């Protein structure tokens, strides 16, 4: 059987949680949504949480709340899943990129500073930036926030990889150095609800807007009605106040989310142990291994190595194929977003963001997931040793 690069961990407690909701009568828009939101904000240490149908929906809502629109620009990293950039295009805004730091593979803060200074001179500052905690390792959020906040640039942290990790002494999702932080609950991420996501924030007004936009831009709260005529303060009355979406998560999914969140610290512990073992087992191979900076504790969403062309003649493609042939489901994260045909049509080209391109040339994500067995770990490590012999 193929060893996947990542997969969910579902146990009896998760199954029981979902069955309980199935028997309860409320399969969507019942009490589990609030329970999951409360559990998330308590875990992350932020003020407000809204759960939505996907991480992509969360990014879209974050961009809407940042008031991104036609004529505005959003900056992000090219080393991410396409959704981190597409969210700006959904709002008719433009996208630009800041290249990565080859060590962390996250958006390079020094390059951000330089690009901001140039944009400021031309009066073309971005309205928002989406920074991505690549592989589960936090960006240096304090520095990023210090550069963006004084210039009124909305900081959106895409923490799809990083739930369960730390920045400084705070949990990922605390929103201490972001205006909005988004999460994804896709099966390969830290916890899963099948599909799902969340928008976290410490700003009351931003939270209210996210809640409203999640469900058609509608409110039923009598205190929030625009038309305050007494006959409208009835339980059947609702007002559409904004153009929203149906980005709701179901009670079935939220019950799974609550159950998974209880298991999250255990998941991260297992990921950390696997990462530690990879570090020591792969230390003498011609690979550049991921490193943790002093300000972060990674959630180890992926274990991304780079084939070191100075130390081996083997190409990434050869290593990839050899592992695949040995039944090991390796992957590559990420094809730089600006090289996608859709983005090429917007004017981006090879050479625009060379650190991300160079990283991509040699990158390989090794299997890492909570239920990975000792045997599976041995299979992967031994196969790598054999390939480079
Ligand atoms: C998974 C992911 C998303 C999107 O999440 P979905 O829940 O699949 O929509 C966004 N950004 C990054 C970096 C991701 O890895």
CSV table of C-alpha atoms and ligand atoms in Angstrom, one decimal:
chain,number,residue,atom,x,y,z
A,1,UNK,CA,0.0,0.0,0.0
A,2,UNK,CA,1.1,3.5,-0.8
A,3,UNK,CA,2.4,5.6,2.1
A,4,UNK,CA,0.6,8.9,1.7
A,5,UNK,CA,2.5,12.2,2.1
A,6,UNK,CA,-0.3,13.2,4.6
A,7,UNK,CA,-3.7,11.9,5.7
A,8,UNK,CA,-6.3,12.5,8.4
A,9,UNK,CA,-6.5,10.7,11.7
A,10,UNK,CA,-10.1,9.7,12.5
A,11,UNK,CA,-10.7,7.6,15.7
A,12,UNK,CA,-13.8,6.3,17.5
A,13,UNK,CA,-14.3,9.5,19.4
A,14,UNK,CA,-14.5,11.5,16.2
A,15,UNK,CA,-17.0,9.0,14.7
A,16,UNK,CA,-19.1,9.1,17.9
A,17,UNK,CA,-19.2,12.9,17.8
A,18,UNK,CA,-20.6,12.9,14.3
A,19,UNK,CA,-23.1,10.2,14.9
A,20,UNK,CA,-24.4,12.0,17.9
A,21,UNK,CA,-25.2,15.0,15.7
A,22,UNK,CA,-26.8,12.8,13.1
A,23,UNK,CA,-29.2,11.5,15.8
A,24,UNK,CA,-29.8,15.0,17.3
A,25,UNK,CA,-32.0,16.6,14.6
A,26,UNK,CA,-29.7,19.6,14.0
A,27,UNK,CA,-27.4,18.6,11.1
A,28,UNK,CA,-26.6,22.1,10.2
A,29,UNK,CA,-26.9,25.6,11.8
A,30,UNK,CA,-27.4,24.1,15.3
A,31,UNK,CA,-25.3,24.5,18.5
A,32,UNK,CA,-22.2,22.7,17.3
A,33,UNK,CA,-21.1,25.7,15.2
A,34,UNK,CA,-20.9,27.9,18.3
A,35,UNK,CA,-19.2,25.1,20.3
A,36,UNK,CA,-16.5,24.8,17.6
A,37,UNK,CA,-16.0,28.5,17.4
A,38,UNK,CA,-15.6,28.8,21.1
A,39,UNK,CA,-13.2,25.9,21.3
A,40,UNK,CA,-11.1,27.4,18.5
A,41,UNK,CA,-10.8,30.9,20.0
A,42,UNK,CA,-10.0,29.4,23.4
A,43,UNK,CA,-7.3,27.1,21.9
A,44,UNK,CA,-5.8,29.9,19.8
A,45,UNK,CA,-6.1,32.6,22.3
A,46,UNK,CA,-7.9,35.1,20.0
A,47,UNK,CA,-11.1,37.1,20.6
A,48,UNK,CA,-13.3,35.9,17.8
A,49,UNK,CA,-13.6,32.9,15.5
A,50,UNK,CA,-15.9,32.2,12.5
A,51,UNK,CA,-16.0,28.8,11.0
A,52,UNK,CA,-16.6,28.6,7.2
A,53,UNK,CA,-16.8,26.0,4.5
A,54,UNK,CA,-13.1,26.0,3.5
A,55,UNK,CA,-9.8,27.8,3.9
A,56,UNK,CA,-10.4,29.4,0.5
A,57,UNK,CA,-13.7,30.8,1.7
A,58,UNK,CA,-11.9,32.1,4.8
A,59,UNK,CA,-9.4,33.9,2.6
A,60,UNK,CA,-12.1,35.3,0.4
A,61,UNK,CA,-14.0,36.7,3.4
A,62,UNK,CA,-10.8,38.1,4.9
A,63,UNK,CA,-10.1,40.0,1.7
A,64,UNK,CA,-13.7,41.3,1.6
A,65,UNK,CA,-13.3,42.5,5.2
A,66,UNK,CA,-10.1,44.2,4.2
A,67,UNK,CA,-12.2,46.1,1.7
A,68,UNK,CA,-10.2,44.8,-1.2
A,69,UNK,CA,-11.6,45.9,-4.5
A,70,UNK,CA,-11.0,47.0,-8.0
A,71,UNK,CA,-7.8,49.2,-8.2
A,72,UNK,CA,-6.4,47.6,-5.0
A,73,UNK,CA,-3.4,45.4,-4.8
A,74,UNK,CA,-2.7,42.4,-2.5
A,75,UNK,CA,0.8,41.0,-1.9
A,76,UNK,CA,1.5,37.5,-1.1
A,77,UNK,CA,4.3,34.8,-1.4
A,78,UNK,CA,4.7,32.8,-4.5
A,79,UNK,CA,5.5,29.7,-2.4
A,80,UNK,CA,1.9,28.8,-1.4
A,81,UNK,CA,-1.2,27.2,-2.5
A,82,UNK,CA,-2.9,29.2,-5.3
A,83,UNK,CA,-5.8,30.1,-3.0
A,84,UNK,CA,-3.6,32.6,-1.0
A,85,UNK,CA,-3.4,34.7,-4.2
A,86,UNK,CA,-6.8,33.9,-5.9
A,87,UNK,CA,-8.7,35.5,-3.0
A,88,UNK,CA,-7.6,38.9,-4.2
A,89,UNK,CA,-8.8,38.2,-7.8
A,90,UNK,CA,-12.2,37.2,-6.4
A,91,UNK,CA,-12.5,40.8,-5.2
A,92,UNK,CA,-11.4,42.2,-8.5
A,93,UNK,CA,-8.2,43.4,-6.9
A,94,UNK,CA,-4.7,42.7,-8.3
A,95,UNK,CA,-2.0,40.4,-7.0
A,96,UNK,CA,1.7,40.9,-6.6
A,97,UNK,CA,4.3,38.7,-4.9
A,98,UNK,CA,7.2,39.1,-2.5
A,99,UNK,CA,9.9,36.5,-3.0
A,100,UNK,CA,10.8,34.0,-0.2
A,101,UNK,CA,13.7,33.7,2.2
A,102,UNK,CA,15.5,30.5,1.1
A,103,UNK,CA,16.0,29.4,4.7
A,104,UNK,CA,12.4,29.6,6.1
A,105,UNK,CA,10.8,29.5,2.6
A,106,UNK,CA,8.4,32.1,3.9
A,107,UNK,CA,7.9,35.5,2.5
A,108,UNK,CA,11.2,37.4,3.0
A,109,UNK,CA,10.7,40.2,5.5
A,110,UNK,CA,13.8,42.2,4.2
A,111,UNK,CA,12.4,42.0,0.6
A,112,UNK,CA,9.0,43.1,1.9
A,113,UNK,CA,10.5,46.1,3.6
A,114,UNK,CA,12.4,47.1,0.4
A,115,UNK,CA,9.3,46.6,-1.8
A,116,UNK,CA,7.2,48.6,0.6
A,117,UNK,CA,9.6,51.5,0.5
A,118,UNK,CA,9.6,51.5,-3.3
A,119,UNK,CA,5.8,51.2,-3.5
A,120,UNK,CA,5.4,54.0,-1.0
A,121,UNK,CA,7.4,56.4,-3.2
A,122,UNK,CA,5.2,55.6,-6.1
A,123,UNK,CA,2.1,55.8,-3.9
A,124,UNK,CA,1.2,52.2,-4.8
A,125,UNK,CA,1.1,50.5,-1.5
A,126,UNK,CA,-0.9,47.3,-1.3
A,127,UNK,CA,-4.1,47.3,0.7
A,128,UNK,CA,-3.4,43.9,2.2
A,129,UNK,CA,-0.8,41.3,2.5
A,130,UNK,CA,-1.4,37.5,2.9
A,131,UNK,CA,1.6,35.9,4.6
A,132,UNK,CA,1.7,32.1,4.7
A,133,UNK,CA,3.2,30.1,7.6
A,134,UNK,CA,4.8,27.6,5.1
A,135,UNK,CA,5.0,24.0,6.2
A,136,UNK,CA,3.6,25.0,9.6
A,137,UNK,CA,6.5,27.4,10.5
A,138,UNK,CA,5.3,30.8,11.5
A,139,UNK,CA,6.4,33.9,9.6
A,140,UNK,CA,8.2,36.6,11.7
A,141,UNK,CA,4.8,38.2,12.3
A,142,UNK,CA,6.0,40.9,14.7
A,143,UNK,CA,8.3,42.4,12.1
A,144,UNK,CA,5.7,42.0,9.3
A,145,UNK,CA,3.0,43.7,11.4
A,146,UNK,CA,5.4,46.5,12.3
A,147,UNK,CA,6.0,47.2,8.6
A,148,UNK,CA,2.4,47.0,7.5
A,149,UNK,CA,0.3,48.3,10.3
A,150,UNK,CA,1.7,51.9,10.3
A,151,UNK,CA,1.0,52.0,6.6
A,152,UNK,CA,-2.7,50.9,7.0
A,153,UNK,CA,-2.0,47.6,5.2
A,154,UNK,CA,-4.2,44.8,6.5
A,155,UNK,CA,-2.2,41.8,7.6
A,156,UNK,CA,-3.9,38.5,6.8
A,157,UNK,CA,-2.0,35.4,8.1
A,158,UNK,CA,-2.7,32.3,6.1
A,159,UNK,CA,-2.1,29.7,8.9
A,160,UNK,CA,-3.6,26.8,6.9
A,161,UNK,CA,-0.5,24.8,7.7
A,162,UNK,CA,0.2,26.0,11.2
A,163,UNK,CA,-2.6,25.4,13.6
A,164,UNK,CA,-1.0,23.9,16.7
A,165,UNK,CA,2.3,25.7,16.2
A,166,UNK,CA,3.7,28.6,18.1
A,167,UNK,CA,5.0,32.1,17.3
A,168,UNK,CA,7.2,33.5,20.1
A,169,UNK,CA,5.3,32.4,23.2
A,170,UNK,CA,1.8,32.5,21.7
A,171,UNK,CA,-0.2,30.0,19.8
A,172,UNK,CA,-0.7,30.4,16.1
A,173,UNK,CA,-4.0,32.1,15.7
A,174,UNK,CA,-3.7,34.5,18.6
A,175,UNK,CA,-3.9,37.3,16.0
A,176,UNK,CA,-1.4,39.3,18.2
A,177,UNK,CA,0.4,40.4,15.0
A,178,UNK,CA,-2.3,40.0,12.4
A,179,UNK,CA,-5.6,41.7,11.6
A,180,UNK,CA,-7.1,38.4,10.5
A,181,UNK,CA,-5.8,34.8,10.6
A,182,UNK,CA,-7.3,32.1,8.5
A,183,UNK,CA,-7.2,28.3,9.0
A,184,UNK,CA,-8.0,25.3,6.8
A,185,UNK,CA,-9.5,22.0,8.0
A,186,UNK,CA,-8.8,20.0,4.8
A,187,UNK,CA,-7.9,16.4,5.6
A,188,UNK,CA,-4.1,17.0,5.2
A,189,UNK,CA,-4.1,19.9,7.6
A,190,UNK,CA,-3.5,19.9,11.4
A,191,UNK,CA,-7.2,18.9,12.1
A,192,UNK,CA,-10.0,18.2,9.7
A,193,UNK,CA,-13.7,18.7,9.2
A,194,UNK,CA,-13.6,17.1,5.7
A,195,UNK,CA,-13.7,20.5,4.1
A,196,UNK,CA,-13.6,23.6,6.3
A,197,UNK,CA,-11.9,26.7,7.5
A,198,UNK,CA,-12.0,29.6,9.9
A,199,UNK,CA,-11.4,33.3,10.2
A,200,UNK,CA,-9.9,34.5,13.5
A,201,UNK,CA,-9.5,38.1,14.6
A,202,UNK,CA,-9.3,40.3,17.6
A,203,UNK,CA,-11.4,43.1,15.9
A,204,UNK,CA,-15.1,43.2,16.8
A,205,UNK,CA,-16.2,45.0,13.6
A,206,UNK,CA,-14.2,42.7,11.4
A,207,UNK,CA,-15.7,39.7,13.1
A,208,UNK,CA,-19.3,41.0,12.7
A,209,UNK,CA,-18.7,41.5,9.0
A,210,UNK,CA,-17.2,38.0,8.6
A,211,UNK,CA,-20.2,36.4,10.4
A,212,UNK,CA,-22.6,38.3,8.2
A,213,UNK,CA,-20.8,37.6,4.9
A,214,UNK,CA,-20.6,33.9,5.7
A,215,UNK,CA,-24.4,33.7,5.3
A,216,UNK,CA,-25.6,35.9,2.4
A,217,UNK,CA,-24.8,39.2,4.1
A,218,UNK,CA,-27.9,38.7,6.2
A,219,UNK,CA,-28.6,39.6,9.8
A,220,UNK,CA,-31.5,38.6,12.0
A,221,UNK,CA,-30.2,40.4,15.1
A,222,UNK,CA,-32.8,43.1,16.0
A,223,UNK,CA,-30.1,45.3,17.4
A,224,UNK,CA,-28.3,45.4,14.1
A,225,UNK,CA,-31.2,46.1,11.7
A,226,UNK,CA,-30.9,49.1,9.5
A,227,UNK,CA,-34.7,49.6,9.5
A,228,UNK,CA,-35.6,49.8,13.2
A,229,UNK,CA,-39.4,50.0,12.8
A,230,UNK,CA,-40.9,47.9,15.7
A,231,UNK,CA,-42.8,45.6,13.3
A,232,UNK,CA,-39.5,44.5,11.9
A,233,UNK,CA,-38.2,43.3,15.3
A,234,UNK,CA,-39.9,39.9,14.8
A,235,UNK,CA,-38.3,36.6,14.7
A,236,UNK,CA,-39.1,36.0,11.0
A,237,UNK,CA,-37.6,39.3,9.9
A,238,UNK,CA,-34.1,39.5,8.4
A,239,UNK,CA,-32.2,42.1,6.4
A,240,UNK,CA,-29.6,41.6,3.7
A,241,UNK,CA,-27.1,44.4,4.4
A,242,UNK,CA,-24.1,43.2,2.3
A,243,UNK,CA,-23.5,40.9,-0.7
A,244,UNK,CA,-22.5,37.7,1.1
A,245,UNK,CA,-22.2,34.0,0.3
A,246,UNK,CA,-23.2,30.6,1.6
A,247,UNK,CA,-19.9,29.7,3.2
A,248,UNK,CA,-21.4,28.0,6.2
A,249,UNK,CA,-20.0,24.9,7.9
A,250,UNK,CA,-22.5,22.2,9.0
A,251,UNK,CA,-23.1,20.9,12.5
A,252,UNK,CA,-21.8,17.5,11.4
A,253,UNK,CA,-18.5,19.1,10.4
A,254,UNK,CA,-18.3,21.2,13.5
A,255,UNK,CA,-18.9,18.2,15.8
A,256,UNK,CA,-15.9,16.5,14.0
A,257,UNK,CA,-14.0,19.8,14.4
A,258,UNK,CA,-14.6,19.9,18.2
A,259,UNK,CA,-13.5,16.3,18.6
A,260,UNK,CA,-10.4,16.8,16.4
A,261,UNK,CA,-9.4,19.9,18.3
A,262,UNK,CA,-9.2,17.8,21.5
A,263,UNK,CA,-6.7,15.6,19.7
A,264,UNK,CA,-4.7,18.4,18.2
A,265,UNK,CA,-1.9,18.6,20.7
A,266,UNK,CA,-1.4,14.9,20.4
A,267,UNK,CA,-1.2,15.2,16.6
A,268,UNK,CA,1.4,17.9,16.8
A,269,UNK,CA,3.5,15.9,19.3
A,270,UNK,CA,3.5,13.0,16.8
A,271,UNK,CA,4.5,15.3,13.9
A,272,UNK,CA,7.3,16.9,16.0
A,273,UNK,CA,8.6,13.4,16.9
A,274,UNK,CA,8.6,12.4,13.2
A,275,UNK,CA,10.4,15.6,12.2
A,276,UNK,CA,13.0,15.1,14.9
A,277,UNK,CA,13.7,11.5,13.7
A,278,UNK,CA,13.9,12.7,10.1
A,279,UNK,CA,16.5,15.3,11.1
A,280,UNK,CA,18.8,12.7,12.6
A,281,UNK,CA,18.2,10.0,10.0
A,282,UNK,CA,18.7,12.3,7.0
A,283,UNK,CA,21.5,14.4,8.3
A,284,UNK,CA,24.2,12.9,6.2
A,285,UNK,CA,22.3,12.7,2.9
A,286,UNK,CA,22.7,15.4,0.2
A,287,UNK,CA,19.6,17.2,1.4
A,288,UNK,CA,18.8,20.6,2.8
A,289,UNK,CA,16.6,19.9,5.8
A,290,UNK,CA,14.0,22.3,7.2
A,291,UNK,CA,15.0,24.3,10.2
A,292,UNK,CA,13.1,26.0,13.0
A,293,UNK,CA,13.9,29.6,13.8
A,294,UNK,CA,14.2,30.7,17.4
A,295,UNK,CA,10.9,32.6,17.3
A,296,UNK,CA,8.8,29.6,16.1
A,297,UNK,CA,7.7,26.1,16.9
A,298,UNK,CA,6.5,24.5,13.7
A,299,UNK,CA,3.3,22.5,13.4
A,300,UNK,CA,5.2,20.3,10.9
A,301,UNK,CA,2.4,20.2,8.3
A,302,UNK,CA,4.9,19.1,5.8
A,303,UNK,CA,8.5,18.0,6.0
A,304,UNK,CA,10.0,19.7,3.0
A,305,UNK,CA,13.6,18.9,2.0
A,306,UNK,CA,15.6,20.2,-0.9
A,307,UNK,CA,18.0,18.0,-3.0
A,308,UNK,CA,21.3,19.8,-2.7
A,309,UNK,CA,22.8,20.0,-6.3
A,310,UNK,CA,26.2,20.7,-4.9
A,311,UNK,CA,26.3,17.3,-3.2
A,312,UNK,CA,24.6,15.0,-5.6
A,313,UNK,CA,24.1,14.6,-9.4
A,314,UNK,CA,20.6,13.1,-8.8
A,315,UNK,CA,17.8,15.4,-9.8
A,316,UNK,CA,14.6,16.0,-7.8
A,317,UNK,CA,12.6,14.2,-10.5
A,318,UNK,CA,14.8,11.1,-10.1
A,319,UNK,CA,14.5,11.0,-6.3
A,320,UNK,CA,10.7,11.6,-6.6
A,321,UNK,CA,10.2,8.7,-9.1
A,322,UNK,CA,12.4,6.4,-7.1
A,323,UNK,CA,10.4,7.1,-3.9
A,324,UNK,CA,7.1,6.7,-5.8
A,325,UNK,CA,8.3,3.4,-7.2
A,326,UNK,CA,9.0,2.3,-3.7
A,327,UNK,CA,5.4,3.0,-2.8
A,328,UNK,CA,6.1,6.3,-1.0
A,329,UNK,CA,3.7,9.1,-1.7
A,330,UNK,CA,6.0,12.1,-1.9
A,331,UNK,CA,4.7,15.5,-3.1
A,332,UNK,CA,6.1,18.9,-4.1
A,333,UNK,CA,5.1,22.1,-2.4
A,334,UNK,CA,4.7,24.5,-4.2
A,335,UNK,CA,4.8,25.2,-7.9
A,336,UNK,CA,5.3,29.0,-7.6
A,337,UNK,CA,1.9,30.6,-8.1
A,338,UNK,CA,3.2,33.2,-10.5
A,339,UNK,CA,4.3,30.4,-12.9
A,340,UNK,CA,0.7,29.0,-13.2
A,341,UNK,CA,-0.7,29.6,-16.7
A,342,UNK,CA,-3.5,31.8,-15.3
A,343,UNK,CA,-0.9,34.1,-13.6
A,344,UNK,CA,1.3,34.1,-16.7
A,345,UNK,CA,-1.7,35.6,-18.5
A,346,UNK,CA,-1.7,38.3,-15.9
A,347,UNK,CA,1.9,39.2,-17.0
A,348,UNK,CA,4.1,37.2,-14.6
A,349,UNK,CA,6.9,35.1,-15.9
A,350,UNK,CA,9.8,32.8,-15.0
A,351,UNK,CA,12.6,34.8,-13.4
A,352,UNK,CA,10.3,37.1,-11.5
A,353,UNK,CA,10.7,35.5,-8.1
A,354,UNK,CA,13.9,33.4,-8.3
A,355,UNK,CA,14.2,32.2,-4.7
A,356,UNK,CA,10.8,30.5,-4.9
A,357,UNK,CA,11.7,29.1,-8.4
A,358,UNK,CA,15.0,27.7,-7.2
A,359,UNK,CA,13.4,26.2,-4.1
A,360,UNK,CA,10.7,24.6,-6.3
A,361,UNK,CA,13.3,23.0,-8.6
A,362,UNK,CA,14.7,20.9,-5.8
A,363,UNK,CA,11.8,20.6,-3.3
A,364,UNK,CA,10.3,17.4,-2.1
A,365,UNK,CA,7.8,16.9,0.7
A,366,UNK,CA,8.3,13.6,2.6
A,367,UNK,CA,5.4,11.8,4.3
A,368,UNK,CA,4.5,13.1,7.8
A,369,UNK,CA,1.2,12.6,9.5
A,370,UNK,CA,0.0,11.7,13.0
A,371,UNK,CA,-0.8,8.0,12.3
A,372,UNK,CA,2.5,7.3,10.5
A,373,UNK,CA,3.9,4.1,11.9
A,374,UNK,CA,7.5,3.2,12.8
A,375,UNK,CA,7.6,0.8,9.8
A,376,UNK,CA,6.4,3.5,7.4
A,377,UNK,CA,9.0,5.9,8.8
A,378,UNK,CA,11.7,3.2,8.3
A,379,UNK,CA,10.5,2.5,4.8
A,380,UNK,CA,10.9,6.2,3.8
A,381,UNK,CA,14.2,6.8,5.5
A,382,UNK,CA,15.8,3.6,4.2
A,383,UNK,CA,14.5,4.2,0.7
A,384,UNK,CA,16.2,7.7,0.7
A,385,UNK,CA,19.4,6.2,2.0
A,386,UNK,CA,19.4,3.6,-0.8
A,387,UNK,CA,18.6,6.2,-3.5
A,388,UNK,CA,21.6,8.3,-2.6
A,389,UNK,CA,24.1,5.4,-2.1
B,1,LIG,C1,-5.0,24.3,2.1
B,1,LIG,C2,-4.6,25.7,1.9
B,1,LIG,C3,-5.5,26.7,1.6
B,1,LIG,C4,-6.9,26.4,1.2
B,1,LIG,O1,-7.6,25.6,2.1
B,1,LIG,P1,-8.9,24.8,1.6
B,1,LIG,O2,-9.5,24.5,2.9
B,1,LIG,O3,-8.5,23.6,0.8
B,1,LIG,O4,-9.8,25.8,0.8
B,1,LIG,C5,-5.1,28.0,1.6
B,1,LIG,N1,-3.8,28.3,1.8
B,1,LIG,C6,-2.9,27.3,2.0
B,1,LIG,C7,-1.4,27.7,2.2
B,1,LIG,C8,-3.2,26.0,2.1
B,1,LIG,O5,-2.3,25.1,2.3
